[in-house]
Tab-separated table of C-alpha atoms in Angstrom:
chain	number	residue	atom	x	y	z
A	1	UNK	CA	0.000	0.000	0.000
A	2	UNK	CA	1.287	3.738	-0.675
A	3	UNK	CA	0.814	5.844	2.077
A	4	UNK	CA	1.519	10.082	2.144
A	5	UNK	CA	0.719	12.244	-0.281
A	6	UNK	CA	0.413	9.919	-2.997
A	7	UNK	CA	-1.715	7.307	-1.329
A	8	UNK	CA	-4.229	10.366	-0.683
A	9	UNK	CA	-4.055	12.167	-3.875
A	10	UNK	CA	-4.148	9.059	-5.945
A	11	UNK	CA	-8.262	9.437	-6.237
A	12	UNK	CA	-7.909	13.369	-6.625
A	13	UNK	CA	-5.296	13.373	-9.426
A	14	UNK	CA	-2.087	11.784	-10.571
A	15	UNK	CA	1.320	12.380	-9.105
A	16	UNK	CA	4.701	11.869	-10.141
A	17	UNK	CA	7.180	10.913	-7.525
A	18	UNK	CA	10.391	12.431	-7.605
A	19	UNK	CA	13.844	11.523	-6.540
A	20	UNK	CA	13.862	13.497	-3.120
A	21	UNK	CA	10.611	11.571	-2.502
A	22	UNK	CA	8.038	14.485	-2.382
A	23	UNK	CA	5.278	13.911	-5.169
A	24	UNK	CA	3.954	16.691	-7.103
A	25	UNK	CA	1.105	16.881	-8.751
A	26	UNK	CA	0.894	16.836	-12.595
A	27	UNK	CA	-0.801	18.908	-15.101
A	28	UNK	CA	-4.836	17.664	-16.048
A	29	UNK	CA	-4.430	15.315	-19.419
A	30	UNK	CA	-0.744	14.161	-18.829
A	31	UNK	CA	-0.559	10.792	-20.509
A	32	UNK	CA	3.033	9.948	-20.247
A	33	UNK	CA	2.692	8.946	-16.402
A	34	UNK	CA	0.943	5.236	-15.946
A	35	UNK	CA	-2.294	5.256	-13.722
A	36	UNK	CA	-1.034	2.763	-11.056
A	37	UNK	CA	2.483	2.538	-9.931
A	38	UNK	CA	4.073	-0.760	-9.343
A	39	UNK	CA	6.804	-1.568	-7.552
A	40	UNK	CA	8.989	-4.585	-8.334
A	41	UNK	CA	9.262	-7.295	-5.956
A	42	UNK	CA	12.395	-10.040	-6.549
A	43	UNK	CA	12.423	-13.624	-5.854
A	44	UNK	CA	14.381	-16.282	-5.727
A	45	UNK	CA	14.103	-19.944	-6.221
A	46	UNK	CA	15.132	-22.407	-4.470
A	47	UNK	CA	15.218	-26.461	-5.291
A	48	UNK	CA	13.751	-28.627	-2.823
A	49	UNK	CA	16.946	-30.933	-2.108
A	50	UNK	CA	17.316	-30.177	1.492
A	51	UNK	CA	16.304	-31.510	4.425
A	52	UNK	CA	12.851	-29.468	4.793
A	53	UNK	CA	13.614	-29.951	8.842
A	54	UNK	CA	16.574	-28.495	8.632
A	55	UNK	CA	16.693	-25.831	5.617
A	56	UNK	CA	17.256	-22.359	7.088
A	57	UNK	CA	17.490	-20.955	3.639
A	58	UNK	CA	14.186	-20.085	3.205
A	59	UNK	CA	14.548	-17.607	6.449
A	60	UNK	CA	17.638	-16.545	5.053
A	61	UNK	CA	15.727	-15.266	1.745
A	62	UNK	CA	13.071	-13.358	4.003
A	63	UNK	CA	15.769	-12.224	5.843
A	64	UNK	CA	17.749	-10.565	2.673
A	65	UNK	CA	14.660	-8.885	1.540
A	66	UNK	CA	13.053	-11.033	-1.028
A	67	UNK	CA	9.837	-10.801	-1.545
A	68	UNK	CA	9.178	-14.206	-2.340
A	69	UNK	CA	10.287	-17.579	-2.993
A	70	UNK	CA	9.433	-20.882	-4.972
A	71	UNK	CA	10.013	-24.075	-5.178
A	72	UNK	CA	10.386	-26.329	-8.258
A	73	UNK	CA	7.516	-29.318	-8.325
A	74	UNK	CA	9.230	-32.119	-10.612
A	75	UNK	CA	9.479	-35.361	-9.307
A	76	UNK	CA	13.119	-35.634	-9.505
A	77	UNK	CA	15.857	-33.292	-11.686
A	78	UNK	CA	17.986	-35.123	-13.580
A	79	UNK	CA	21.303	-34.054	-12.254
A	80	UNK	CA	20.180	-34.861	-8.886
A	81	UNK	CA	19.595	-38.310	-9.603
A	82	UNK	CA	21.843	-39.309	-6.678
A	83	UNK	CA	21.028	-36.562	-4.412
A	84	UNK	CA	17.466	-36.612	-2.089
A	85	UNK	CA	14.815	-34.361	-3.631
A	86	UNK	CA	11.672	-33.676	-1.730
A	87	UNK	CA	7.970	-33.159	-2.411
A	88	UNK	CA	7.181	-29.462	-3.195
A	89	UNK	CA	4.241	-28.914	-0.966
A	90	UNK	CA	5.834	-30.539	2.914
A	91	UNK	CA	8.912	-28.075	1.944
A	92	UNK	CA	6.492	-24.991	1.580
A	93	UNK	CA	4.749	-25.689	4.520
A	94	UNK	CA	8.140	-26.333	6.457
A	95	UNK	CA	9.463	-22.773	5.188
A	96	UNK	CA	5.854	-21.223	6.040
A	97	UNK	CA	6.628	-22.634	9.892
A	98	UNK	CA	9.991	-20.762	9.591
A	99	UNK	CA	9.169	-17.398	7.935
A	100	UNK	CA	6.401	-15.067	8.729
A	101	UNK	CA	6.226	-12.290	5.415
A	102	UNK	CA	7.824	-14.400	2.533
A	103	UNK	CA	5.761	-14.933	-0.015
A	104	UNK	CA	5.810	-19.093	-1.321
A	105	UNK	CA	5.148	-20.472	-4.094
A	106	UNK	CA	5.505	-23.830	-6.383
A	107	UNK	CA	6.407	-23.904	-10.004
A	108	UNK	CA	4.196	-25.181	-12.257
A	109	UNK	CA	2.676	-28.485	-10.795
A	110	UNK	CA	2.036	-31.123	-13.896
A	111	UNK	CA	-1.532	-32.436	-13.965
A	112	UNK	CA	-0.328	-35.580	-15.139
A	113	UNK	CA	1.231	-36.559	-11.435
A	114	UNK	CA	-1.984	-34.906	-9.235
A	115	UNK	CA	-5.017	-34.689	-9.368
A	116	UNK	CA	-6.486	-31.559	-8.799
A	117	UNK	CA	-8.640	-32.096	-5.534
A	118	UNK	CA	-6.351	-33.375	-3.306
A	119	UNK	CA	-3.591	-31.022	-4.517
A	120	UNK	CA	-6.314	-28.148	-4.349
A	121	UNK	CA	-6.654	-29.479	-0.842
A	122	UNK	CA	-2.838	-29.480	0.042
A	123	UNK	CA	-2.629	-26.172	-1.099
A	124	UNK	CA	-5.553	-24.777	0.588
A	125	UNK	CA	-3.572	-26.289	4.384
A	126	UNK	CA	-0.323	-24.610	3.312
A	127	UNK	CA	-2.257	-21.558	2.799
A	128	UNK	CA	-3.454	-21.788	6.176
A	129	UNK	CA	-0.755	-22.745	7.817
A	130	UNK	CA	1.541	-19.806	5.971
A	131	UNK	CA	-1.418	-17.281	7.104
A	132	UNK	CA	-2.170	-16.434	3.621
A	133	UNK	CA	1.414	-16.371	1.822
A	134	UNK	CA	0.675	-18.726	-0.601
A	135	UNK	CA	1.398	-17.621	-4.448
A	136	UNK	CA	-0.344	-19.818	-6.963
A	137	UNK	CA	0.343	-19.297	-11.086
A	138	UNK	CA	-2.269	-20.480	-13.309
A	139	UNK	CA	-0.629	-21.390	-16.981
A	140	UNK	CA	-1.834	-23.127	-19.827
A	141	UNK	CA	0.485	-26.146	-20.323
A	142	UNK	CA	1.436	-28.708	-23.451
A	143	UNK	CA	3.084	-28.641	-26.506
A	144	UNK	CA	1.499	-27.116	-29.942
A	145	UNK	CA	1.152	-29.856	-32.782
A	146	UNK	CA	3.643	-29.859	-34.728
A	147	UNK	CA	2.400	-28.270	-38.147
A	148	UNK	CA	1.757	-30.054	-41.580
């Protein structure tokens, strides 16, 4: 949320925000200036081959300022063929019980290994349990045919 003068004014007229952070209000019919501001948010990504018990680096993102992170939901990588790689959704909810702002979030999850209820269910509990930090992407998925 934008609070000041630019929270307030932002129903009255538009502002442009300058570099000494005092806003000023623009001329009626400027177009160059976008109606909503937006500020950019990084995240990072991290794969889910450690111990969820154990893995302080999700606290460690929160506690470098990211504003989320996300973890990847394959069943296995294959690099890591050798190496332990752990269900998407227990990981989440372990780094929910060890952050309190980060945002989470899982990669896209393949239809073909879940079916959508009980993973709609899982996903409602880590929502819960992460008091509402959950990020969930919807994407259209598949190949195109290949053409004549």
């Amino acid at each position: 949320s934008v609070s000041g003068p630019i929270g307030r004014g932002a129903q009255r007229g538009r502002y442009h925000q300058q570099s000494d952070r005092t806003a000023t209000q623009l001329p009626a019919g400027s177009s160059w200036l976008p109606e909503r501001r937006h500020m950019v948010r990084v995240g990072v990504a991290l794969l889910p081959e450690v111990n969820p018990a154990r893995d302080d680096r999700w606290a460690r993102a929160e506690a470098y300022g990211f504003a989320h992170a996300w973890s990847l939901d394959h069943l296995a990588w294959r690099s890591m063929v050798d190496r332990p790689w752990y269900a998407t959704v227990p990981v989440l909810t372990a780094a929910a019980l060890r952050t309190s702002r980060l945002g989470l979030g899982t990669f896209v999850a393949s239809p073909n290994f879940r079916h959508p209820v009980p993973f709609a269910k899982e996903l409602m509990t880590l929502d819960a349990v992460s008091g509402g930090r959950l990020l969930v992407r919807r994407v259209g998925g598949g190949s195109r045919p290949a053409s004549p």
